[in-house]
Short mmCIF file of C-alpha atoms in Angstrom, two decimals:
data_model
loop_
_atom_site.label_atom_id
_atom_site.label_comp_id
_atom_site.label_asym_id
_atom_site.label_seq_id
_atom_site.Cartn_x
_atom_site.Cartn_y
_atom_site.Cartn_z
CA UNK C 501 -79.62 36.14 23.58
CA UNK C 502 -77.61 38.18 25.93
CA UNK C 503 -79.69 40.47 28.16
CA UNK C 504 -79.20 42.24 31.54
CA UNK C 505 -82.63 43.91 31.83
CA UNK C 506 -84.89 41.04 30.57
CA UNK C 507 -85.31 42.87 27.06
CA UNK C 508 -83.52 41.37 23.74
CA UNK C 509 -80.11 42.98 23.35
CA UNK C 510 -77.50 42.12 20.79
CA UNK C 511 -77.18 38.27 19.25
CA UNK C 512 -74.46 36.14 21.21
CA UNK C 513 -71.11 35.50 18.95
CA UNK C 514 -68.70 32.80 19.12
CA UNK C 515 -66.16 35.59 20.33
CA UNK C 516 -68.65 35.73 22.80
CA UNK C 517 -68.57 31.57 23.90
CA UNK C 518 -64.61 31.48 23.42
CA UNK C 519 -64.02 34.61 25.86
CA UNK C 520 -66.45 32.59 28.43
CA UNK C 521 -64.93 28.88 27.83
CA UNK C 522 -61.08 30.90 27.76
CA UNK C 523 -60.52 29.56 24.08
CA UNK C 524 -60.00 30.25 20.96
CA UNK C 525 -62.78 31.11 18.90
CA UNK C 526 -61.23 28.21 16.19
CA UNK C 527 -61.51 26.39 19.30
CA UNK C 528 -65.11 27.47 19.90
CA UNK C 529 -65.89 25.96 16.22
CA UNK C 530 -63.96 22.67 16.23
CA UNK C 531 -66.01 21.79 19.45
CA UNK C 532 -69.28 22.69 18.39
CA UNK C 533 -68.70 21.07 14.87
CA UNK C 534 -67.20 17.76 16.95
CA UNK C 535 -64.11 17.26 15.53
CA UNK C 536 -61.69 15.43 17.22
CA UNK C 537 -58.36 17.93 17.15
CA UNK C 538 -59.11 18.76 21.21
CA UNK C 539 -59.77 17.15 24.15
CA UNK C 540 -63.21 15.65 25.90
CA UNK C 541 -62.96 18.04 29.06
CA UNK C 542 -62.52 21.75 26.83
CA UNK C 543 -65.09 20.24 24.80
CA UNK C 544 -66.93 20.09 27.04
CA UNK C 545 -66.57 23.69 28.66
CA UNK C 546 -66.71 24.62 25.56
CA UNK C 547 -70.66 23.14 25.05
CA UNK C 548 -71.34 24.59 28.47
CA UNK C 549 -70.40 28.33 28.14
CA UNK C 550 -72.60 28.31 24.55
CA UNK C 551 -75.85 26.52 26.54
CA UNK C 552 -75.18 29.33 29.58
CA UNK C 553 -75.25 32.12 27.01
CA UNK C 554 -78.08 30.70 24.82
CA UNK C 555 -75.70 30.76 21.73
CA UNK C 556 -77.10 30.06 18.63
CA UNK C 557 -74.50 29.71 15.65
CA UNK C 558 -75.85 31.17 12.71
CA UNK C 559 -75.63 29.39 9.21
CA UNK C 560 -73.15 31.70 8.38
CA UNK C 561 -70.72 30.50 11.27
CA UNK C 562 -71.51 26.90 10.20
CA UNK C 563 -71.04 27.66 6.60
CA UNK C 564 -67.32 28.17 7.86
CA UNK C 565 -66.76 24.26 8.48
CA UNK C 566 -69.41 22.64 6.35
CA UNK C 567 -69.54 25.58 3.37
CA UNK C 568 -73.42 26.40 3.61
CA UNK C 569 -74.70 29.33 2.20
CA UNK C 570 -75.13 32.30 3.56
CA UNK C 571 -78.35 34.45 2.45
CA UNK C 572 -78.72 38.10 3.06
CA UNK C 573 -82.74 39.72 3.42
CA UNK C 574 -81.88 42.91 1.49
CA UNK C 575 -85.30 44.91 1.41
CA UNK C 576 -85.67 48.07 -0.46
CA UNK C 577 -88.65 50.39 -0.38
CA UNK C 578 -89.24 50.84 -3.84
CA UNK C 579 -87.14 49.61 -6.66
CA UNK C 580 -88.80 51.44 -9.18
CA UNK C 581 -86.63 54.63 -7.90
CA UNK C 582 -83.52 54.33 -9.48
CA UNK C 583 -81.48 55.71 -6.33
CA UNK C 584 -82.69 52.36 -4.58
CA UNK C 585 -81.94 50.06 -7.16
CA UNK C 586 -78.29 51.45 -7.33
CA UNK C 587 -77.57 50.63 -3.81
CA UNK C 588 -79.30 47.28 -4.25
CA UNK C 589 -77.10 46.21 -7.06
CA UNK C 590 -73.91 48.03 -5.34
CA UNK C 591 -75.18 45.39 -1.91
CA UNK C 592 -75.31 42.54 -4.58
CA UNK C 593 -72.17 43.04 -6.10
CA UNK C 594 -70.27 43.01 -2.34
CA UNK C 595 -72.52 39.97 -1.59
CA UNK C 596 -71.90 38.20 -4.57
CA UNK C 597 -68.08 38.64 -4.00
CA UNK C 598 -67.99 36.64 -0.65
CA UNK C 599 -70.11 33.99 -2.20
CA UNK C 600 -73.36 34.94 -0.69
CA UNK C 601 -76.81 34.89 -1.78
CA UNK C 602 -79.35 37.67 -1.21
CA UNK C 603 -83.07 37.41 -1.42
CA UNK C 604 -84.47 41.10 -2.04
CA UNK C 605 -87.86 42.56 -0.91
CA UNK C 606 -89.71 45.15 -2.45
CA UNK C 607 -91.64 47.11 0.29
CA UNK C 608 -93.67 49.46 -2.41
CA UNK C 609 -92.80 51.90 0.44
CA UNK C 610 -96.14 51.21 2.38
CA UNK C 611 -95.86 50.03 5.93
CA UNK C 612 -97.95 46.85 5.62
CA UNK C 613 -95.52 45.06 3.07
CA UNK C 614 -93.05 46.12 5.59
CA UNK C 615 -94.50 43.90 8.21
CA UNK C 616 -95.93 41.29 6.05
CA UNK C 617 -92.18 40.86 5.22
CA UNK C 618 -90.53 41.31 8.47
CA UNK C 619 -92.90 38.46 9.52
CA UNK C 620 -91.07 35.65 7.08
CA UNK C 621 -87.57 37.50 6.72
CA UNK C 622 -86.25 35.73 10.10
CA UNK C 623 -86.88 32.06 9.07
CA UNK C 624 -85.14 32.88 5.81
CA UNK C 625 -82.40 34.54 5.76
CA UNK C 626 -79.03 34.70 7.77
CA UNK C 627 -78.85 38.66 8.56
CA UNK C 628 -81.14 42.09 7.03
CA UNK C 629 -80.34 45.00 5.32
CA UNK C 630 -81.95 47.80 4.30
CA UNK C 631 -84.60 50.90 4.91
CA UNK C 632 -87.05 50.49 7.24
CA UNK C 633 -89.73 52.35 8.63
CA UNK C 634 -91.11 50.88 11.53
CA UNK C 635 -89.85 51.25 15.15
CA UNK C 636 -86.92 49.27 15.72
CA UNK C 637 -88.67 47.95 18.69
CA UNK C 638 -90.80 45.97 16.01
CA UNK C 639 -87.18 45.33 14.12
CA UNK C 640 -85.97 43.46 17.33
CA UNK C 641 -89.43 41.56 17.54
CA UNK C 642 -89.12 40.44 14.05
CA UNK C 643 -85.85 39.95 13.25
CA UNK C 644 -85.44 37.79 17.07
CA UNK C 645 -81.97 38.28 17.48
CA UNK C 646 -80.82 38.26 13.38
CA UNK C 647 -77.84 40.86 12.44
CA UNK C 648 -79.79 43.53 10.91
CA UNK C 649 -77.87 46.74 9.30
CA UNK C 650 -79.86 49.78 8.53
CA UNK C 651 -79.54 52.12 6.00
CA UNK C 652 -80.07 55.64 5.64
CA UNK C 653 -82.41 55.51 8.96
CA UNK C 654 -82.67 59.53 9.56
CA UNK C 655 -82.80 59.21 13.65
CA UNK C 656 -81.17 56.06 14.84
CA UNK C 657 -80.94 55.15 18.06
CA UNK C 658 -78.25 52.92 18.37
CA UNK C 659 -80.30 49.19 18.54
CA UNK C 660 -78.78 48.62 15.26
CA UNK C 661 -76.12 49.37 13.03
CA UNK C 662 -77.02 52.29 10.77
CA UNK C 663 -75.28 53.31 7.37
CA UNK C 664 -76.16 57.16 8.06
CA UNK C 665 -76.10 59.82 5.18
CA UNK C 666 -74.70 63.08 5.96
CA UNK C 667 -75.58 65.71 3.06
CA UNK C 668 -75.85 68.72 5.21
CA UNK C 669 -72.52 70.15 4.01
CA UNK C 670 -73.00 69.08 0.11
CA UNK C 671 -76.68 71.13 0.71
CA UNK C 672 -74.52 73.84 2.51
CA UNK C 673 -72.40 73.83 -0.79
CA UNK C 674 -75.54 73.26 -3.33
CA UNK C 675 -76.94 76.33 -1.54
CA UNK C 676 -73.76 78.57 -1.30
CA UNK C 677 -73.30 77.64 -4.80
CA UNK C 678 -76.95 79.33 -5.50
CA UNK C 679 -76.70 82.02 -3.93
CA UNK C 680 -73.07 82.99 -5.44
CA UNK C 681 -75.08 82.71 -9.09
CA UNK C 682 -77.35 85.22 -7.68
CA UNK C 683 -80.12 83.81 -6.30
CA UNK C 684 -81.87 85.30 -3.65
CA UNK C 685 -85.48 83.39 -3.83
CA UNK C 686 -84.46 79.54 -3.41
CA UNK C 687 -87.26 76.85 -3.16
CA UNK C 688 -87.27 73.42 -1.85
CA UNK C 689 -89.54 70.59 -3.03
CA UNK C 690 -89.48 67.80 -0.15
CA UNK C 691 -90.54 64.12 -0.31
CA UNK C 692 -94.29 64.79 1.01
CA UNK C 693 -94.85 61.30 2.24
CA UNK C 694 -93.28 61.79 5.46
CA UNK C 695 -94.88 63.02 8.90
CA UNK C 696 -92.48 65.22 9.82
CA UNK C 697 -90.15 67.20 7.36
CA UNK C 698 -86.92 65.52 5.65
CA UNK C 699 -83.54 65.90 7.54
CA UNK C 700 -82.95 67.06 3.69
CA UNK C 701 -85.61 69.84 4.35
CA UNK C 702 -84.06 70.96 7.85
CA UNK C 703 -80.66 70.55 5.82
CA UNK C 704 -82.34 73.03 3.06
CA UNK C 705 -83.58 75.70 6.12
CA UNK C 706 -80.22 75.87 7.91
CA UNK C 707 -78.19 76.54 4.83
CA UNK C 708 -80.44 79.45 3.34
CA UNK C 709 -80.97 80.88 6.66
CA UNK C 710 -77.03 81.19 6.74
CA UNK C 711 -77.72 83.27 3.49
CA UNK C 712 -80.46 85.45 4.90
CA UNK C 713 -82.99 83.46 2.88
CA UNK C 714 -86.10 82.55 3.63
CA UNK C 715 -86.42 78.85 3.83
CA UNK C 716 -90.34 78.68 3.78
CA UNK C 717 -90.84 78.39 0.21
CA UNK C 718 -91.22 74.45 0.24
CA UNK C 719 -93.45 72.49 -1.16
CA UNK C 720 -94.17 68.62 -0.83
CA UNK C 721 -93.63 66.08 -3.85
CA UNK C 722 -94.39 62.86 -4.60
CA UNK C 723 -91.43 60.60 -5.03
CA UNK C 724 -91.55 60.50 -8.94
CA UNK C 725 -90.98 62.78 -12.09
CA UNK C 726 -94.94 63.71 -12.25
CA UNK C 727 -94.43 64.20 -8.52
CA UNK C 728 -91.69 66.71 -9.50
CA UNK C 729 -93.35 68.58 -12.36
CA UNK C 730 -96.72 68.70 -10.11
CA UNK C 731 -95.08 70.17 -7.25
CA UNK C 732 -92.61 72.62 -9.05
CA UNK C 733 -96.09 73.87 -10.82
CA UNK C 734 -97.73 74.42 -7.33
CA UNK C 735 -94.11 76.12 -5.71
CA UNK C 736 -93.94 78.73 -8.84
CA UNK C 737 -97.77 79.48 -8.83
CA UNK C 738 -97.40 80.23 -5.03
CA UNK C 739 -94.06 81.77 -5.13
CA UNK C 740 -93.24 83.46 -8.79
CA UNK C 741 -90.51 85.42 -7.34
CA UNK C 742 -88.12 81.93 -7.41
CA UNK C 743 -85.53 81.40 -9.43
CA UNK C 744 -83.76 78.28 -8.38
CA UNK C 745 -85.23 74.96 -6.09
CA UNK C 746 -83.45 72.27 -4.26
CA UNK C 747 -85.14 69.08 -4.27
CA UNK C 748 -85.42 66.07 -2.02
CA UNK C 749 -83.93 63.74 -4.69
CA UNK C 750 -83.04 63.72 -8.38
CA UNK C 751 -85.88 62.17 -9.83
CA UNK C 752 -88.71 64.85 -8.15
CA UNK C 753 -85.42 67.14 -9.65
CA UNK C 754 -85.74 65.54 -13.05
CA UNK C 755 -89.68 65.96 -13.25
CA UNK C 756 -89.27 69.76 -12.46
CA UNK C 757 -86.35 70.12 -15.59
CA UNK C 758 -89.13 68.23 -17.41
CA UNK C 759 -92.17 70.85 -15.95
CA UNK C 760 -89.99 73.79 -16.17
CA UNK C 761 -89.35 73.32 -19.74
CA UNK C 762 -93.24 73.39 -20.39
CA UNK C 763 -93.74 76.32 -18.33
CA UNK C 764 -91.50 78.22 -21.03
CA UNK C 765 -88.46 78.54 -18.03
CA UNK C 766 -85.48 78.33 -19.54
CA UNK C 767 -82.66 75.85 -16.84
CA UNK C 768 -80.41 77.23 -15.69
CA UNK C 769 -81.33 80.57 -17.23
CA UNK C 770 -84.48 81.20 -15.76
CA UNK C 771 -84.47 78.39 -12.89
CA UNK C 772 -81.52 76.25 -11.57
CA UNK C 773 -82.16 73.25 -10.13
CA UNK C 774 -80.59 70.66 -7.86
CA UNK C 775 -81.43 67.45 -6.79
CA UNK C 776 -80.17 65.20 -4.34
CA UNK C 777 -78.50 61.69 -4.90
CA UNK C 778 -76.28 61.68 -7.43
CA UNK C 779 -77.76 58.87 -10.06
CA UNK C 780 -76.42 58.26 -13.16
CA UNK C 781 -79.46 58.95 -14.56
CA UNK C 782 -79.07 62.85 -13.96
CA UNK C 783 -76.19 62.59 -16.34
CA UNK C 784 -78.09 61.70 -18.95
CA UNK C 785 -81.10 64.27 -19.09
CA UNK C 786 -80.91 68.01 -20.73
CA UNK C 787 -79.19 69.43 -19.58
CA UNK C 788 -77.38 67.29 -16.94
CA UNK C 789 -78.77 67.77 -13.67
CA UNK C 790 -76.45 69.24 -10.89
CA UNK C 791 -76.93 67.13 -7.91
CA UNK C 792 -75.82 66.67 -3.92
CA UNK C 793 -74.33 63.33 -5.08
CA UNK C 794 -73.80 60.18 -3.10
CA UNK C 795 -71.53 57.03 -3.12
CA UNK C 796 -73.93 54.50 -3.64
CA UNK C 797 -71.39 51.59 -4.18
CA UNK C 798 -70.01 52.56 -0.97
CA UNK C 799 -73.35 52.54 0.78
CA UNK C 800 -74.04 49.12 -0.50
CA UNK C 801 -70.72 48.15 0.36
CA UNK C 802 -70.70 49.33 3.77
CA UNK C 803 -74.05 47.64 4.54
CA UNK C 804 -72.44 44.15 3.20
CA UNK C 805 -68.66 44.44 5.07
CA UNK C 806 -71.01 45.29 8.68
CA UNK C 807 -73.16 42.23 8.31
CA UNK C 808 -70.04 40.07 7.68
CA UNK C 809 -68.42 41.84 10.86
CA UNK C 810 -71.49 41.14 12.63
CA UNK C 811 -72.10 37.42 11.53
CA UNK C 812 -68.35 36.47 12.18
CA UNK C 813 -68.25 38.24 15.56
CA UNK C 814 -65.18 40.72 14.37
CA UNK C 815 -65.46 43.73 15.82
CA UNK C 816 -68.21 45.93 14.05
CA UNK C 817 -67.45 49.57 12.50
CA UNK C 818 -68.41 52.68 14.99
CA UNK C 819 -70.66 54.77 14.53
CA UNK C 820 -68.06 57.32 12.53
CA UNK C 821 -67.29 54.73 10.03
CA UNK C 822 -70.76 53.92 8.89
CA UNK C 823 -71.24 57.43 7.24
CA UNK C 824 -71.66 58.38 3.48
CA UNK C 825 -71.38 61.84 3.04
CA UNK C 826 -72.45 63.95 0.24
CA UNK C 827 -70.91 66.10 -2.08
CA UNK C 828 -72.27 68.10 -5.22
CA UNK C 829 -71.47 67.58 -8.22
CA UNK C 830 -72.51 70.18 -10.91
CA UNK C 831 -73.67 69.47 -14.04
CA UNK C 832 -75.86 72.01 -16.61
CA UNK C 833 -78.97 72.68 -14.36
CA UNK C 834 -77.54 75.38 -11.91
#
């Protein structure tokens, strides 16, 4: 590894050996694959600058001379949510097309099966993708040096590449949309798993406070459709007075269509709701749930094209290319 401060810093790429040798990086890999096309002394050099920088090629890079194959650690926090298992098979799908194979972890969203898999990922696998929890200081100490992509990490702090989400201005538009139906007494339900409140939730505050709305009526919810319907119960019984919620995700948005209806409210009538994702499966409830939507193909596929970047040594995407932003898209709910 490459480090100027005796901490790990990023993994060393061939681009890396063939700017130190002065080669070509096709250079770089006919030398440390010993074939014969160029002479003893860059060879040689060649062998020299990649000892002095501690390179390591990955199986990837090797698959490019001897076709090995490359596997991908994709680990997802809980596959049972629909919004996860889109971007899974949307990371699958890119892998699949450059030949890869992908090994996928289920975290059950709990912090220990995130270690207990970050401890065998790195022997494994070629590169990691997906949502993590943990510090990235225990990222780097786990992963030792593998190409890791994150996605949807809420504060990142640069260690790694990050596939970012940006729905504050779909939840600007969600809200604005709201209030122009007459709303005045919004609600949120947030994912109450969390320490600290969602981005989603700060996302919520800003945009009613733009209104002149109060953006205190929130209440936590468990990441599920009884999550949904319990927490829609407990916002309503504390504030009657509400007549439309945002929620942290479409299927807490689903459970409170589902709780609603048993509470004799009639959607959108009565109470509008929107949730926050996008999933197909909002399409095909009653009525169709309006939703701050997002590309999940794209996220997938974003995740996949930075690893390759990263695993080849081409230059990887900035920072403003490794966003998915969020839209709404209305269906019957509000």
């Amino acid at each position: 590894m490459v480090s100027s401060s005796g901490t790990e810093s990023r993994r060393v790429t061939i681009h890396d050996v063939a700017r130190s040798a002065g080669v070509s990086r096709q250079t770089v890999s006919r030398a440390l694959n010993d074939k014969d096309e160029i002479d003893g002394a860059t060879k040689q050099r060649v062998l020299d600058a990649a000892r002095e920088l501690g390179y390591r090629p990955s199986r990837f890079a090797r698959g490019l001379v001897r076709q090995d194959t490359t596997t991908i650690g994709l680990v997802i926090p809980d596959l049972l949510n629909p919004f996860f298992t889109e971007v899974a098979a949307a990371a699958l799908e890119a892998a699949r097309a450059r030949g890869w194979h992908v090994v996928v972890y289920d975290t059950a969203d709990r912090a220990e099966e995130e270690f207990g898999t970050l401890q065998v990922i790195a022997s494994q696998v070629d590169a990691v993708v997906g949502y993590f929890s943990c510090s990235e200081h225990d990222l780097e100490r786990f992963t030792r040096g593998l190409p890791v992509v994150l996605i949807g990490r809420e504060h990142p702090t640069g260690r790694f590449s990050s596939i970012r989400i940006d729905g504050e201005g779909g939840v600007h538009t969600a809200v604005a949309h709201l209030v122009a139906a007459g709303h005045r007494h919004i609600g949120m339900l947030d994912h109450d798993g969390r320490a600290e409140p969602s981005v989603r939730r700060d996302w919520f505050a800003t945009a009613a406070a733009a209104h002149g709305i109060a953006p205190d009526r929130v209440v936590g919810a468990q990441q599920s459709a009884d999550g949904g319907g319990t927490a829609l119960r407990k916002l309503l019984g504390t504030h009657p007075e509400v007549t439309a919620v945002f929620t942290f995700n479409d299927i807490i948005a689903i459970g409170a269509l589902r709780e609603a209806r048993r509470l004799g409210r009639s959607v959108p009538e009565d109470l509008a709701v929107v949730g926050f994702d996008g999933l197909q499966l909002g399409t095909l409830v009653e009525p169709p749930l309006s939703s701050v939507a997002l590309d999940t193909r794209r996220l997938g596929a974003l995740a996949i094209d930075q690893v390759a970047r990263l695993l080849t040594g081409l230059e990887p995407l900035g920072a403003d290319d490794l966003v998915v932003r969020a839209q709404l898209r209305l269906g019957g709910s509000a």
